[in-house]
Amino acid sequence: MFLTKECDYAIRVVRGLSYLEIKSVRMVCEHEQVPPTFAYKILKKLEHAGIVDSYRGAVGGYQLAKTLDSITLFDIVKAVDERLFLNECLQEGYICPLNIDGNFCGVHRELTRIQSLLIEALEENTMAKLI
């Protein structure tokens, strides 16, 4: 799993909304150095995941839908990039030609272990800890 630029921007967007007030996309982008074209796409995904709420109108914008201590790095990464795997062989349904009779190779087992550690670390870190 690589943390993509989109994941990095998403973490910054959530940080930009951390004061629990409604902020415009422009305000968040300026403060967090996120290109607006990415921000709109990211905010739509974060809203779909229940991390942010959107408000229309003259005083509209975005606001966190959850408290900072209930939003983990894993939540944010998962919201914007559903492909959380180090190698394609870790994807559900992937058929590896080296998998003989249900026995995964040593590389697969080690990558699975490393990915589990990475996901665990992302789940342990809330935005409250990081801000």
Coordinates of C-alpha atoms in Angstrom, one line a residue:
M1 CA 0.0 0.0 0.0
F2 CA 1.4 3.3 -1.0
L3 CA -0.2 6.3 0.6
T4 CA -1.1 8.3 -2.5
K5 CA -1.0 12.0 -2.9
E6 CA -4.8 11.9 -2.6
C7 CA -4.5 10.3 0.9
D8 CA -2.0 12.9 1.9
Y9 CA -4.4 15.7 0.8
A10 CA -7.3 14.0 2.5
I11 CA -5.5 14.0 5.8
R12 CA -4.6 17.6 5.4
V13 CA -8.3 18.4 4.5
V14 CA -9.5 16.8 7.7
R15 CA -6.8 18.7 9.7
G16 CA -8.0 21.9 8.0
L17 CA -11.5 21.2 9.3
S18 CA -10.3 20.3 12.8
Y19 CA -11.7 23.4 14.5
L20 CA -15.2 21.9 14.1
E21 CA -16.6 25.0 12.3
I22 CA -18.0 25.2 8.8
K23 CA -15.2 26.2 6.4
S24 CA -15.3 26.9 2.7
V25 CA -13.2 24.7 0.4
R26 CA -11.2 27.8 -0.5
M27 CA -10.2 28.3 3.2
V28 CA -9.2 24.7 3.7
C29 CA -7.2 24.7 0.4
E30 CA -5.3 27.9 1.3
H31 CA -4.5 26.8 4.8
E32 CA -3.5 23.2 4.0
Q33 CA -2.0 23.8 0.5
V34 CA -4.4 21.4 -1.2
P35 CA -5.3 22.1 -4.9
P36 CA -9.0 22.8 -5.1
T37 CA -9.6 20.2 -7.8
F38 CA -8.4 17.5 -5.5
A39 CA -10.2 19.0 -2.5
Y40 CA -13.7 18.8 -4.0
K41 CA -13.1 15.2 -5.1
I42 CA -11.7 14.3 -1.6
L43 CA -14.5 16.0 0.3
K44 CA -17.1 14.1 -1.7
K45 CA -15.4 10.8 -0.7
L46 CA -15.0 12.0 3.0
E47 CA -18.7 12.9 3.0
H48 CA -19.7 9.6 1.6
A49 CA -17.7 7.9 4.4
G50 CA -19.4 10.0 7.0
I51 CA -16.3 11.9 8.0
V52 CA -17.5 15.3 6.9
D53 CA -20.8 17.0 6.4
S54 CA -21.5 19.6 3.7
Y55 CA -23.7 22.7 3.9
R56 CA -25.1 24.6 1.0
G57 CA -25.7 28.3 0.7
A58 CA -23.9 31.6 1.2
V59 CA -22.4 30.4 4.5
G60 CA -22.0 26.9 3.3
G61 CA -19.0 24.7 3.3
Y62 CA -17.8 21.6 5.1
Q63 CA -17.5 20.5 8.7
L64 CA -16.3 17.4 10.4
A65 CA -19.1 15.0 11.1
K66 CA -17.2 13.2 13.9
T67 CA -14.9 14.2 16.7
L68 CA -11.2 14.2 16.1
D69 CA -10.7 11.4 18.6
S70 CA -13.0 9.2 16.6
I71 CA -11.4 9.8 13.1
T72 CA -8.4 7.6 12.5
L73 CA -5.8 7.8 9.7
F74 CA -7.2 4.4 8.6
D75 CA -10.7 5.9 8.2
I76 CA -9.4 8.7 6.0
V77 CA -7.1 6.5 3.9
K78 CA -9.9 4.0 3.4
A79 CA -12.4 6.7 2.5
V80 CA -10.3 8.0 -0.4
D81 CA -8.4 4.9 -1.5
E82 CA -10.1 1.5 -1.2
R83 CA -7.1 -0.4 -2.5
L84 CA -5.3 -0.9 0.7
F85 CA -2.8 -3.6 -0.1
L86 CA 1.0 -3.8 -0.4
N87 CA 0.9 -6.1 -3.3
E88 CA -1.7 -7.3 -5.7
C89 CA -1.5 -10.8 -4.3
L90 CA -3.1 -9.6 -1.1
Q91 CA -6.3 -8.5 -2.8
E92 CA -9.3 -10.6 -2.1
G93 CA -10.0 -12.9 -5.0
Y94 CA -6.5 -12.7 -6.4
I95 CA -5.4 -16.1 -7.8
C96 CA -1.7 -16.5 -7.4
P97 CA 0.0 -19.1 -9.7
L98 CA 2.4 -19.8 -6.8
N99 CA -0.4 -20.7 -4.4
I100 CA -0.4 -24.5 -4.4
D101 CA -3.3 -26.2 -2.7
G102 CA -4.1 -23.2 -0.6
N103 CA -0.5 -22.7 0.7
F104 CA 0.7 -19.2 0.2
C105 CA 4.4 -18.6 -0.4
G106 CA 6.7 -17.0 2.2
V107 CA 6.6 -13.6 0.5
H108 CA 2.8 -13.5 0.6
R109 CA 2.8 -14.5 4.3
E110 CA 5.3 -11.8 5.2
L111 CA 3.6 -9.1 3.2
T112 CA 0.3 -10.0 4.9
R113 CA 2.0 -9.6 8.3
I114 CA 3.5 -6.2 7.3
Q115 CA 0.2 -5.0 5.9
S116 CA -1.6 -6.0 9.1
L117 CA 1.0 -4.0 11.2
L118 CA 0.5 -0.9 8.9
I119 CA -3.3 -1.1 9.1
E120 CA -3.0 -1.5 12.9
A121 CA -0.8 1.6 13.1
L122 CA -3.2 3.6 11.0
E123 CA -6.1 2.5 13.1
E124 CA -4.4 3.5 16.4
N125 CA -3.6 7.1 15.3
T126 CA -6.5 9.4 15.6
M127 CA -6.5 12.9 14.3
A128 CA -6.8 14.2 17.9
K129 CA -3.4 12.6 18.6
L130 CA -1.8 14.1 15.5
I131 CA -3.2 17.7 15.8

